[in-house]
Amino acid sequence: MELKTTLFLLSDLALILSGYIYGWKFLKKGNVLLGLEWWIIGFSASNLFVFALTGVTFCFNTSMLLDAFSRAFGFPVIAVIGTLVITHRYRPSVLTEIVIFALSFAGAFALMHVDVVQPVKPWFYLAMGTIFSAFLVYLAIRLWAVGEPRNALNLLAILVTTLIIAVMDDLVPLSGDDADRTHFFTIAMAVWAYMVCGYYYAYCALERAERSQ
């Protein structure tokens, strides 16, 4: 096995484990939105892992659909609403959560399969990523204010690295990459694994601070 393939699989495995483990941790806290979104990330990475080993096209297509889901709606919509429980004490009803997921999956399907959407898709991803980035800045400010500078700086690092990945994915491809974009996906999955872990600990830090007030 080539070194680049080994690194790709290790990066993918890191994302799989972080998605499932920290998704379970969110679910144990009663946060269904964040828990299920983290599991969707893990399931997406699992399908990409299987595709890399077997070449099963269905697994690749499933991974790409779930990737579109997370980038367009999972983080900028679902994760933001899920975090409002500790920032604004807002917890959506079960019906609201179901509607949010249903509409998000419909939107992800449109992004992948509706032709008229394709020319604007990269810019839509960038716009939604910017929304999530603004929310990360807000959380970082809140964390800094409650005496959590390490977690605040960690969120800012997540912001910078994920924005770089988004630009590389849609607007400025990684120079020297192969046709399968192996190097890009290796870097991207490592960054996403870092984000999935870091966001959980930032959430916990802010949750502790809010409960102590």
JSON list of C-alpha atoms in Angstrom, two decimals:
[
{"chain": "A", "resi": 1, "resn": "MET", "atom": "CA", "xyz": [0.00, 0.00, 0.00]},
{"chain": "A", "resi": 2, "resn": "GLU", "atom": "CA", "xyz": [1.33, 3.44, -0.93]},
{"chain": "A", "resi": 3, "resn": "LEU", "atom": "CA", "xyz": [2.17, 5.93, 1.80]},
{"chain": "A", "resi": 4, "resn": "LYS", "atom": "CA", "xyz": [-0.43, 8.42, 0.55]},
{"chain": "A", "resi": 5, "resn": "THR", "atom": "CA", "xyz": [-3.12, 5.72, 0.73]},
{"chain": "A", "resi": 6, "resn": "THR", "atom": "CA", "xyz": [-2.09, 4.75, 4.25]},
{"chain": "A", "resi": 7, "resn": "LEU", "atom": "CA", "xyz": [-2.22, 8.38, 5.39]},
{"chain": "A", "resi": 8, "resn": "PHE", "atom": "CA", "xyz": [-5.61, 8.79, 3.72]},
{"chain": "A", "resi": 9, "resn": "LEU", "atom": "CA", "xyz": [-7.02, 5.78, 5.55]},
{"chain": "A", "resi": 10, "resn": "LEU", "atom": "CA", "xyz": [-5.57, 6.88, 8.90]},
{"chain": "A", "resi": 11, "resn": "SER", "atom": "CA", "xyz": [-7.05, 10.35, 8.47]},
{"chain": "A", "resi": 12, "resn": "ASP", "atom": "CA", "xyz": [-10.39, 8.81, 7.51]},
{"chain": "A", "resi": 13, "resn": "LEU", "atom": "CA", "xyz": [-10.28, 6.49, 10.52]},
{"chain": "A", "resi": 14, "resn": "ALA", "atom": "CA", "xyz": [-9.62, 9.45, 12.82]},
{"chain": "A", "resi": 15, "resn": "LEU", "atom": "CA", "xyz": [-12.73, 11.17, 11.46]},
{"chain": "A", "resi": 16, "resn": "ILE", "atom": "CA", "xyz": [-14.82, 8.01, 11.80]},
{"chain": "A", "resi": 17, "resn": "LEU", "atom": "CA", "xyz": [-13.84, 7.51, 15.43]},
{"chain": "A", "resi": 18, "resn": "SER", "atom": "CA", "xyz": [-14.20, 11.17, 16.41]},
{"chain": "A", "resi": 19, "resn": "GLY", "atom": "CA", "xyz": [-17.61, 11.41, 14.75]},
{"chain": "A", "resi": 20, "resn": "TYR", "atom": "CA", "xyz": [-19.04, 8.34, 16.46]},
{"chain": "A", "resi": 21, "resn": "ILE", "atom": "CA", "xyz": [-17.37, 8.84, 19.86]},
{"chain": "A", "resi": 22, "resn": "TYR", "atom": "CA", "xyz": [-18.16, 12.52, 20.28]},
{"chain": "A", "resi": 23, "resn": "GLY", "atom": "CA", "xyz": [-21.58, 12.08, 18.71]},
{"chain": "A", "resi": 24, "resn": "TRP", "atom": "CA", "xyz": [-22.33, 9.55, 21.45]},
{"chain": "A", "resi": 25, "resn": "LYS", "atom": "CA", "xyz": [-21.05, 11.99, 24.06]},
{"chain": "A", "resi": 26, "resn": "PHE", "atom": "CA", "xyz": [-23.43, 14.68, 22.77]},
{"chain": "A", "resi": 27, "resn": "LEU", "atom": "CA", "xyz": [-26.32, 12.22, 22.79]},
{"chain": "A", "resi": 28, "resn": "LYS", "atom": "CA", "xyz": [-25.55, 11.33, 26.41]},
{"chain": "A", "resi": 29, "resn": "LYS", "atom": "CA", "xyz": [-25.86, 15.04, 27.18]},
{"chain": "A", "resi": 30, "resn": "GLY", "atom": "CA", "xyz": [-29.31, 14.96, 25.59]},
{"chain": "A", "resi": 31, "resn": "ASN", "atom": "CA", "xyz": [-28.25, 17.02, 22.57]},
{"chain": "A", "resi": 32, "resn": "VAL", "atom": "CA", "xyz": [-29.84, 15.10, 19.70]},
{"chain": "A", "resi": 33, "resn": "LEU", "atom": "CA", "xyz": [-29.03, 17.65, 16.99]},
{"chain": "A", "resi": 34, "resn": "LEU", "atom": "CA", "xyz": [-25.31, 17.70, 17.66]},
{"chain": "A", "resi": 35, "resn": "GLY", "atom": "CA", "xyz": [-25.15, 13.98, 18.42]},
{"chain": "A", "resi": 36, "resn": "LEU", "atom": "CA", "xyz": [-26.82, 12.92, 15.18]},
{"chain": "A", "resi": 37, "resn": "GLU", "atom": "CA", "xyz": [-24.87, 15.41, 13.09]},
{"chain": "A", "resi": 38, "resn": "TRP", "atom": "CA", "xyz": [-21.62, 14.05, 14.53]},
{"chain": "A", "resi": 39, "resn": "TRP", "atom": "CA", "xyz": [-22.80, 10.52, 13.74]},
{"chain": "A", "resi": 40, "resn": "ILE", "atom": "CA", "xyz": [-23.62, 11.58, 10.18]},
{"chain": "A", "resi": 41, "resn": "ILE", "atom": "CA", "xyz": [-20.03, 12.77, 9.87]},
{"chain": "A", "resi": 42, "resn": "GLY", "atom": "CA", "xyz": [-18.81, 9.42, 11.17]},
{"chain": "A", "resi": 43, "resn": "PHE", "atom": "CA", "xyz": [-21.10, 7.51, 8.80]},
{"chain": "A", "resi": 44, "resn": "SER", "atom": "CA", "xyz": [-19.99, 9.62, 5.85]},
{"chain": "A", "resi": 45, "resn": "ALA", "atom": "CA", "xyz": [-16.35, 8.93, 6.67]},
{"chain": "A", "resi": 46, "resn": "SER", "atom": "CA", "xyz": [-17.14, 5.23, 7.11]},
{"chain": "A", "resi": 47, "resn": "ASN", "atom": "CA", "xyz": [-18.58, 5.05, 3.61]},
{"chain": "A", "resi": 48, "resn": "LEU", "atom": "CA", "xyz": [-15.54, 6.80, 2.17]},
{"chain": "A", "resi": 49, "resn": "PHE", "atom": "CA", "xyz": [-13.30, 4.32, 4.00]},
{"chain": "A", "resi": 50, "resn": "VAL", "atom": "CA", "xyz": [-15.18, 1.37, 2.49]},
{"chain": "A", "resi": 51, "resn": "PHE", "atom": "CA", "xyz": [-15.02, 2.97, -0.96]},
{"chain": "A", "resi": 52, "resn": "ALA", "atom": "CA", "xyz": [-11.26, 3.45, -0.66]},
{"chain": "A", "resi": 53, "resn": "LEU", "atom": "CA", "xyz": [-10.82, -0.25, 0.13]},
{"chain": "A", "resi": 54, "resn": "THR", "atom": "CA", "xyz": [-13.42, -1.77, -2.18]},
{"chain": "A", "resi": 55, "resn": "GLY", "atom": "CA", "xyz": [-14.27, 0.75, -4.89]},
{"chain": "A", "resi": 56, "resn": "VAL", "atom": "CA", "xyz": [-18.02, 0.39, -4.25]},
{"chain": "A", "resi": 57, "resn": "THR", "atom": "CA", "xyz": [-19.53, 3.44, -5.96]},
{"chain": "A", "resi": 58, "resn": "PHE", "atom": "CA", "xyz": [-22.63, 3.49, -3.76]},
{"chain": "A", "resi": 59, "resn": "CYS", "atom": "CA", "xyz": [-20.45, 4.12, -0.71]},
{"chain": "A", "resi": 60, "resn": "PHE", "atom": "CA", "xyz": [-18.71, 7.03, -2.42]},
{"chain": "A", "resi": 61, "resn": "ASN", "atom": "CA", "xyz": [-22.02, 8.58, -3.50]},
{"chain": "A", "resi": 62, "resn": "THR", "atom": "CA", "xyz": [-23.42, 8.18, 0.02]},
{"chain": "A", "resi": 63, "resn": "SER", "atom": "CA", "xyz": [-20.34, 9.85, 1.49]},
{"chain": "A", "resi": 64, "resn": "MET", "atom": "CA", "xyz": [-20.57, 12.78, -0.93]},
{"chain": "A", "resi": 65, "resn": "LEU", "atom": "CA", "xyz": [-24.28, 13.28, -0.18]},
{"chain": "A", "resi": 66, "resn": "LEU", "atom": "CA", "xyz": [-23.62, 13.33, 3.56]},
{"chain": "A", "resi": 67, "resn": "ASP", "atom": "CA", "xyz": [-20.65, 15.63, 3.04]},
{"chain": "A", "resi": 68, "resn": "ALA", "atom": "CA", "xyz": [-22.95, 18.06, 1.22]},
{"chain": "A", "resi": 69, "resn": "PHE", "atom": "CA", "xyz": [-25.44, 17.72, 4.07]},
{"chain": "A", "resi": 70, "resn": "SER", "atom": "CA", "xyz": [-22.87, 18.58, 6.74]},
{"chain": "A", "resi": 71, "resn": "ARG", "atom": "CA", "xyz": [-21.19, 21.42, 4.87]},
{"chain": "A", "resi": 72, "resn": "ALA", "atom": "CA", "xyz": [-24.38, 23.12, 3.75]},
{"chain": "A", "resi": 73, "resn": "PHE", "atom": "CA", "xyz": [-26.69, 22.45, 6.68]},
{"chain": "A", "resi": 74, "resn": "GLY", "atom": "CA", "xyz": [-25.14, 20.21, 9.33]},
{"chain": "A", "resi": 75, "resn": "PHE", "atom": "CA", "xyz": [-22.74, 22.76, 10.75]},
{"chain": "A", "resi": 76, "resn": "PRO", "atom": "CA", "xyz": [-24.23, 26.15, 9.82]},
{"chain": "A", "resi": 77, "resn": "VAL", "atom": "CA", "xyz": [-27.80, 25.17, 10.72]},
{"chain": "A", "resi": 78, "resn": "ILE", "atom": "CA", "xyz": [-28.02, 22.01, 12.84]},
{"chain": "A", "resi": 79, "resn": "ALA", "atom": "CA", "xyz": [-24.87, 22.53, 14.94]},
{"chain": "A", "resi": 80, "resn": "VAL", "atom": "CA", "xyz": [-25.72, 26.18, 15.54]},
{"chain": "A", "resi": 81, "resn": "ILE", "atom": "CA", "xyz": [-29.28, 25.40, 16.66]},
{"chain": "A", "resi": 82, "resn": "GLY", "atom": "CA", "xyz": [-28.00, 22.50, 18.76]},
{"chain": "A", "resi": 83, "resn": "THR", "atom": "CA", "xyz": [-25.56, 24.80, 20.55]},
{"chain": "A", "resi": 84, "resn": "LEU", "atom": "CA", "xyz": [-28.26, 27.35, 21.39]},
{"chain": "A", "resi": 85, "resn": "VAL", "atom": "CA", "xyz": [-29.22, 25.18, 24.34]},
{"chain": "A", "resi": 86, "resn": "ILE", "atom": "CA", "xyz": [-26.16, 26.45, 26.22]},
{"chain": "A", "resi": 87, "resn": "THR", "atom": "CA", "xyz": [-25.89, 29.93, 24.70]},
{"chain": "A", "resi": 88, "resn": "HIS", "atom": "CA", "xyz": [-29.56, 30.95, 24.81]},
{"chain": "A", "resi": 89, "resn": "ARG", "atom": "CA", "xyz": [-31.24, 28.10, 26.72]},
{"chain": "A", "resi": 90, "resn": "TYR", "atom": "CA", "xyz": [-33.23, 27.22, 23.61]},
{"chain": "A", "resi": 91, "resn": "ARG", "atom": "CA", "xyz": [-34.05, 23.56, 23.03]},
{"chain": "A", "resi": 92, "resn": "PRO", "atom": "CA", "xyz": [-36.16, 22.78, 19.95]},
{"chain": "A", "resi": 93, "resn": "SER", "atom": "CA", "xyz": [-39.06, 20.36, 20.12]},
{"chain": "A", "resi": 94, "resn": "VAL", "atom": "CA", "xyz": [-38.77, 16.84, 18.69]},
{"chain": "A", "resi": 95, "resn": "LEU", "atom": "CA", "xyz": [-40.99, 17.87, 15.77]},
{"chain": "A", "resi": 96, "resn": "THR", "atom": "CA", "xyz": [-38.75, 20.85, 15.05]},
{"chain": "A", "resi": 97, "resn": "GLU", "atom": "CA", "xyz": [-35.68, 18.60, 15.07]},
{"chain": "A", "resi": 98, "resn": "ILE", "atom": "CA", "xyz": [-37.33, 16.19, 12.63]},
{"chain": "A", "resi": 99, "resn": "VAL", "atom": "CA", "xyz": [-38.30, 19.04, 10.29]},
{"chain": "A", "resi": 100, "resn": "ILE", "atom": "CA", "xyz": [-34.77, 20.49, 10.44]},
{"chain": "A", "resi": 101, "resn": "PHE", "atom": "CA", "xyz": [-33.20, 17.17, 9.44]},
{"chain": "A", "resi": 102, "resn": "ALA", "atom": "CA", "xyz": [-35.79, 16.50, 6.73]},
{"chain": "A", "resi": 103, "resn": "LEU", "atom": "CA", "xyz": [-35.34, 19.90, 5.10]},
{"chain": "A", "resi": 104, "resn": "SER", "atom": "CA", "xyz": [-31.56, 19.63, 5.39]},
{"chain": "A", "resi": 105, "resn": "PHE", "atom": "CA", "xyz": [-31.51, 16.25, 3.63]},
{"chain": "A", "resi": 106, "resn": "ALA", "atom": "CA", "xyz": [-33.78, 17.64, 0.91]},
{"chain": "A", "resi": 107, "resn": "GLY", "atom": "CA", "xyz": [-31.42, 20.57, 0.47]},
{"chain": "A", "resi": 108, "resn": "ALA", "atom": "CA", "xyz": [-28.37, 18.30, 0.33]},
{"chain": "A", "resi": 109, "resn": "PHE", "atom": "CA", "xyz": [-30.06, 16.13, -2.32]},
{"chain": "A", "resi": 110, "resn": "ALA", "atom": "CA", "xyz": [-30.78, 19.24, -4.39]},
{"chain": "A", "resi": 111, "resn": "LEU", "atom": "CA", "xyz": [-27.16, 20.36, -4.10]},
{"chain": "A", "resi": 112, "resn": "MET", "atom": "CA", "xyz": [-25.98, 17.01, -5.42]},
{"chain": "A", "resi": 113, "resn": "HIS", "atom": "CA", "xyz": [-28.56, 16.29, -8.12]},
{"chain": "A", "resi": 114, "resn": "VAL", "atom": "CA", "xyz": [-30.36, 19.45, -9.31]},
{"chain": "A", "resi": 115, "resn": "ASP", "atom": "CA", "xyz": [-28.53, 20.87, -12.34]},
{"chain": "A", "resi": 116, "resn": "VAL", "atom": "CA", "xyz": [-29.63, 24.48, -11.91]},
{"chain": "A", "resi": 117, "resn": "VAL", "atom": "CA", "xyz": [-27.98, 24.58, -8.48]},
{"chain": "A", "resi": 118, "resn": "GLN", "atom": "CA", "xyz": [-24.53, 23.43, -9.61]},
{"chain": "A", "resi": 119, "resn": "PRO", "atom": "CA", "xyz": [-23.10, 26.79, -10.82]},
{"chain": "A", "resi": 120, "resn": "VAL", "atom": "CA", "xyz": [-23.77, 28.44, -7.46]},
{"chain": "A", "resi": 121, "resn": "LYS", "atom": "CA", "xyz": [-22.99, 25.45, -5.24]},
{"chain": "A", "resi": 122, "resn": "PRO", "atom": "CA", "xyz": [-19.38, 26.45, -4.39]},
{"chain": "A", "resi": 123, "resn": "TRP", "atom": "CA", "xyz": [-20.50, 29.93, -3.39]},
{"chain": "A", "resi": 124, "resn": "PHE", "atom": "CA", "xyz": [-23.40, 28.54, -1.38]},
{"chain": "A", "resi": 125, "resn": "TYR", "atom": "CA", "xyz": [-20.99, 26.32, 0.53]},
{"chain": "A", "resi": 126, "resn": "LEU", "atom": "CA", "xyz": [-18.74, 29.31, 1.16]},
{"chain": "A", "resi": 127, "resn": "ALA", "atom": "CA", "xyz": [-21.66, 31.44, 2.35]},
{"chain": "A", "resi": 128, "resn": "MET", "atom": "CA", "xyz": [-22.88, 28.75, 4.75]},
{"chain": "A", "resi": 129, "resn": "GLY", "atom": "CA", "xyz": [-19.33, 28.17, 5.95]},
{"chain": "A", "resi": 130, "resn": "THR", "atom": "CA", "xyz": [-19.05, 31.88, 6.65]},
{"chain": "A", "resi": 131, "resn": "ILE", "atom": "CA", "xyz": [-22.20, 31.73, 8.77]},
{"chain": "A", "resi": 132, "resn": "PHE", "atom": "CA", "xyz": [-20.74, 28.90, 10.83]},
{"chain": "A", "resi": 133, "resn": "SER", "atom": "CA", "xyz": [-17.43, 30.76, 11.09]},
{"chain": "A", "resi": 134, "resn": "ALA", "atom": "CA", "xyz": [-19.23, 33.82, 12.47]},
{"chain": "A", "resi": 135, "resn": "PHE", "atom": "CA", "xyz": [-20.87, 31.58, 15.07]},
{"chain": "A", "resi": 136, "resn": "LEU", "atom": "CA", "xyz": [-17.48, 30.15, 16.02]},
{"chain": "A", "resi": 137, "resn": "VAL", "atom": "CA", "xyz": [-16.20, 33.69, 16.58]},
{"chain": "A", "resi": 138, "resn": "TYR", "atom": "CA", "xyz": [-19.22, 34.36, 18.79]},
{"chain": "A", "resi": 139, "resn": "LEU", "atom": "CA", "xyz": [-18.55, 31.20, 20.81]},
{"chain": "A", "resi": 140, "resn": "ALA", "atom": "CA", "xyz": [-14.87, 32.07, 21.11]},
{"chain": "A", "resi": 141, "resn": "ILE", "atom": "CA", "xyz": [-15.77, 35.48, 22.50]},
{"chain": "A", "resi": 142, "resn": "ARG", "atom": "CA", "xyz": [-18.17, 33.88, 24.99]},
{"chain": "A", "resi": 143, "resn": "LEU", "atom": "CA", "xyz": [-15.51, 31.38, 26.06]},
{"chain": "A", "resi": 144, "resn": "TRP", "atom": "CA", "xyz": [-12.88, 34.07, 26.50]},
{"chain": "A", "resi": 145, "resn": "ALA", "atom": "CA", "xyz": [-15.31, 36.12, 28.61]},
{"chain": "A", "resi": 146, "resn": "VAL", "atom": "CA", "xyz": [-15.92, 33.21, 31.00]},
{"chain": "A", "resi": 147, "resn": "GLY", "atom": "CA", "xyz": [-12.22, 32.49, 31.49]},
{"chain": "A", "resi": 148, "resn": "GLU", "atom": "CA", "xyz": [-11.69, 29.75, 28.88]},
{"chain": "A", "resi": 149, "resn": "PRO", "atom": "CA", "xyz": [-8.97, 31.26, 26.64]},
{"chain": "A", "resi": 150, "resn": "ARG", "atom": "CA", "xyz": [-7.58, 27.87, 25.58]},
{"chain": "A", "resi": 151, "resn": "ASN", "atom": "CA", "xyz": [-10.92, 26.69, 24.23]},
{"chain": "A", "resi": 152, "resn": "ALA", "atom": "CA", "xyz": [-11.55, 30.11, 22.69]},
{"chain": "A", "resi": 153, "resn": "LEU", "atom": "CA", "xyz": [-8.25, 30.00, 20.79]},
{"chain": "A", "resi": 154, "resn": "ASN", "atom": "CA", "xyz": [-8.93, 26.41, 19.81]},
{"chain": "A", "resi": 155, "resn": "LEU", "atom": "CA", "xyz": [-12.21, 27.45, 18.19]},
{"chain": "A", "resi": 156, "resn": "LEU", "atom": "CA", "xyz": [-10.43, 30.21, 16.28]},
{"chain": "A", "resi": 157, "resn": "ALA", "atom": "CA", "xyz": [-7.90, 27.65, 15.05]},
{"chain": "A", "resi": 158, "resn": "ILE", "atom": "CA", "xyz": [-10.80, 25.45, 13.94]},
{"chain": "A", "resi": 159, "resn": "LEU", "atom": "CA", "xyz": [-12.31, 28.43, 12.14]},
{"chain": "A", "resi": 160, "resn": "VAL", "atom": "CA", "xyz": [-9.13, 29.18, 10.19]},
{"chain": "A", "resi": 161, "resn": "THR", "atom": "CA", "xyz": [-8.35, 25.59, 9.22]},
{"chain": "A", "resi": 162, "resn": "THR", "atom": "CA", "xyz": [-11.89, 24.73, 8.13]},
{"chain": "A", "resi": 163, "resn": "LEU", "atom": "CA", "xyz": [-12.15, 27.89, 6.03]},
{"chain": "A", "resi": 164, "resn": "ILE", "atom": "CA", "xyz": [-8.89, 26.99, 4.31]},
{"chain": "A", "resi": 165, "resn": "ILE", "atom": "CA", "xyz": [-10.26, 23.52, 3.55]},
{"chain": "A", "resi": 166, "resn": "ALA", "atom": "CA", "xyz": [-13.50, 25.00, 2.19]},
{"chain": "A", "resi": 167, "resn": "VAL", "atom": "CA", "xyz": [-11.61, 27.33, -0.15]},
{"chain": "A", "resi": 168, "resn": "MET", "atom": "CA", "xyz": [-9.33, 24.50, -1.30]},
{"chain": "A", "resi": 169, "resn": "ASP", "atom": "CA", "xyz": [-12.32, 22.26, -1.95]},
{"chain": "A", "resi": 170, "resn": "ASP", "atom": "CA", "xyz": [-14.45, 24.61, -4.01]},
{"chain": "A", "resi": 171, "resn": "LEU", "atom": "CA", "xyz": [-12.35, 27.50, -5.28]},
{"chain": "A", "resi": 172, "resn": "VAL", "atom": "CA", "xyz": [-8.58, 26.89, -5.18]},
{"chain": "A", "resi": 173, "resn": "PRO", "atom": "CA", "xyz": [-7.69, 23.19, -5.64]},
{"chain": "A", "resi": 174, "resn": "LEU", "atom": "CA", "xyz": [-4.57, 21.85, -3.93]},
{"chain": "A", "resi": 175, "resn": "SER", "atom": "CA", "xyz": [-1.65, 22.08, -6.33]},
{"chain": "A", "resi": 176, "resn": "GLY", "atom": "CA", "xyz": [0.06, 18.80, -7.25]},
{"chain": "A", "resi": 177, "resn": "ASP", "atom": "CA", "xyz": [-2.77, 16.57, -6.05]},
{"chain": "A", "resi": 178, "resn": "ASP", "atom": "CA", "xyz": [-3.71, 13.40, -7.93]},
{"chain": "A", "resi": 179, "resn": "ALA", "atom": "CA", "xyz": [-6.93, 12.79, -9.88]},
{"chain": "A", "resi": 180, "resn": "ASP", "atom": "CA", "xyz": [-8.66, 11.33, -6.81]},
{"chain": "A", "resi": 181, "resn": "ARG", "atom": "CA", "xyz": [-7.65, 14.35, -4.69]},
{"chain": "A", "resi": 182, "resn": "THR", "atom": "CA", "xyz": [-6.06, 11.99, -2.18]},
{"chain": "A", "resi": 183, "resn": "HIS", "atom": "CA", "xyz": [-3.87, 14.64, -0.58]},
{"chain": "A", "resi": 184, "resn": "PHE", "atom": "CA", "xyz": [-6.74, 17.09, -0.20]},
{"chain": "A", "resi": 185, "resn": "PHE", "atom": "CA", "xyz": [-9.08, 14.53, 1.38]},
{"chain": "A", "resi": 186, "resn": "THR", "atom": "CA", "xyz": [-6.33, 13.41, 3.75]},
{"chain": "A", "resi": 187, "resn": "ILE", "atom": "CA", "xyz": [-5.82, 16.96, 5.00]},
{"chain": "A", "resi": 188, "resn": "ALA", "atom": "CA", "xyz": [-9.54, 17.74, 5.03]},
{"chain": "A", "resi": 189, "resn": "MET", "atom": "CA", "xyz": [-10.51, 14.70, 7.09]},
{"chain": "A", "resi": 190, "resn": "ALA", "atom": "CA", "xyz": [-7.75, 15.40, 9.61]},
{"chain": "A", "resi": 191, "resn": "VAL", "atom": "CA", "xyz": [-9.02, 18.98, 9.97]},
{"chain": "A", "resi": 192, "resn": "TRP", "atom": "CA", "xyz": [-12.60, 17.80, 10.33]},
{"chain": "A", "resi": 193, "resn": "ALA", "atom": "CA", "xyz": [-11.60, 15.25, 12.98]},
{"chain": "A", "resi": 194, "resn": "TYR", "atom": "CA", "xyz": [-9.86, 18.06, 14.87]},
{"chain": "A", "resi": 195, "resn": "MET", "atom": "CA", "xyz": [-12.99, 20.22, 14.55]},
{"chain": "A", "resi": 196, "resn": "VAL", "atom": "CA", "xyz": [-15.33, 17.46, 15.74]},
{"chain": "A", "resi": 197, "resn": "CYS", "atom": "CA", "xyz": [-13.22, 16.92, 18.86]},
{"chain": "A", "resi": 198, "resn": "GLY", "atom": "CA", "xyz": [-12.44, 20.56, 19.55]},
{"chain": "A", "resi": 199, "resn": "TYR", "atom": "CA", "xyz": [-16.04, 21.69, 19.21]},
{"chain": "A", "resi": 200, "resn": "TYR", "atom": "CA", "xyz": [-17.17, 19.15, 21.80]},
{"chain": "A", "resi": 201, "resn": "TYR", "atom": "CA", "xyz": [-14.68, 20.37, 24.39]},
{"chain": "A", "resi": 202, "resn": "ALA", "atom": "CA", "xyz": [-15.53, 24.00, 23.69]},
{"chain": "A", "resi": 203, "resn": "TYR", "atom": "CA", "xyz": [-19.21, 23.12, 24.15]},
{"chain": "A", "resi": 204, "resn": "CYS", "atom": "CA", "xyz": [-18.46, 21.42, 27.47]},
{"chain": "A", "resi": 205, "resn": "ALA", "atom": "CA", "xyz": [-16.41, 24.38, 28.69]},
{"chain": "A", "resi": 206, "resn": "LEU", "atom": "CA", "xyz": [-19.18, 26.84, 27.90]},
{"chain": "A", "resi": 207, "resn": "GLU", "atom": "CA", "xyz": [-21.75, 24.50, 29.42]},
{"chain": "A", "resi": 208, "resn": "ARG", "atom": "CA", "xyz": [-19.77, 24.37, 32.69]},
{"chain": "A", "resi": 209, "resn": "ALA", "atom": "CA", "xyz": [-19.43, 28.14, 32.74]},
{"chain": "A", "resi": 210, "resn": "GLU", "atom": "CA", "xyz": [-23.14, 28.70, 32.14]},
{"chain": "A", "resi": 211, "resn": "ARG", "atom": "CA", "xyz": [-24.12, 26.25, 34.89]},
{"chain": "A", "resi": 212, "resn": "SER", "atom": "CA", "xyz": [-21.83, 27.93, 37.42]},
{"chain": "A", "resi": 213, "resn": "GLN", "atom": "CA", "xyz": [-23.47, 31.31, 36.95]}
]
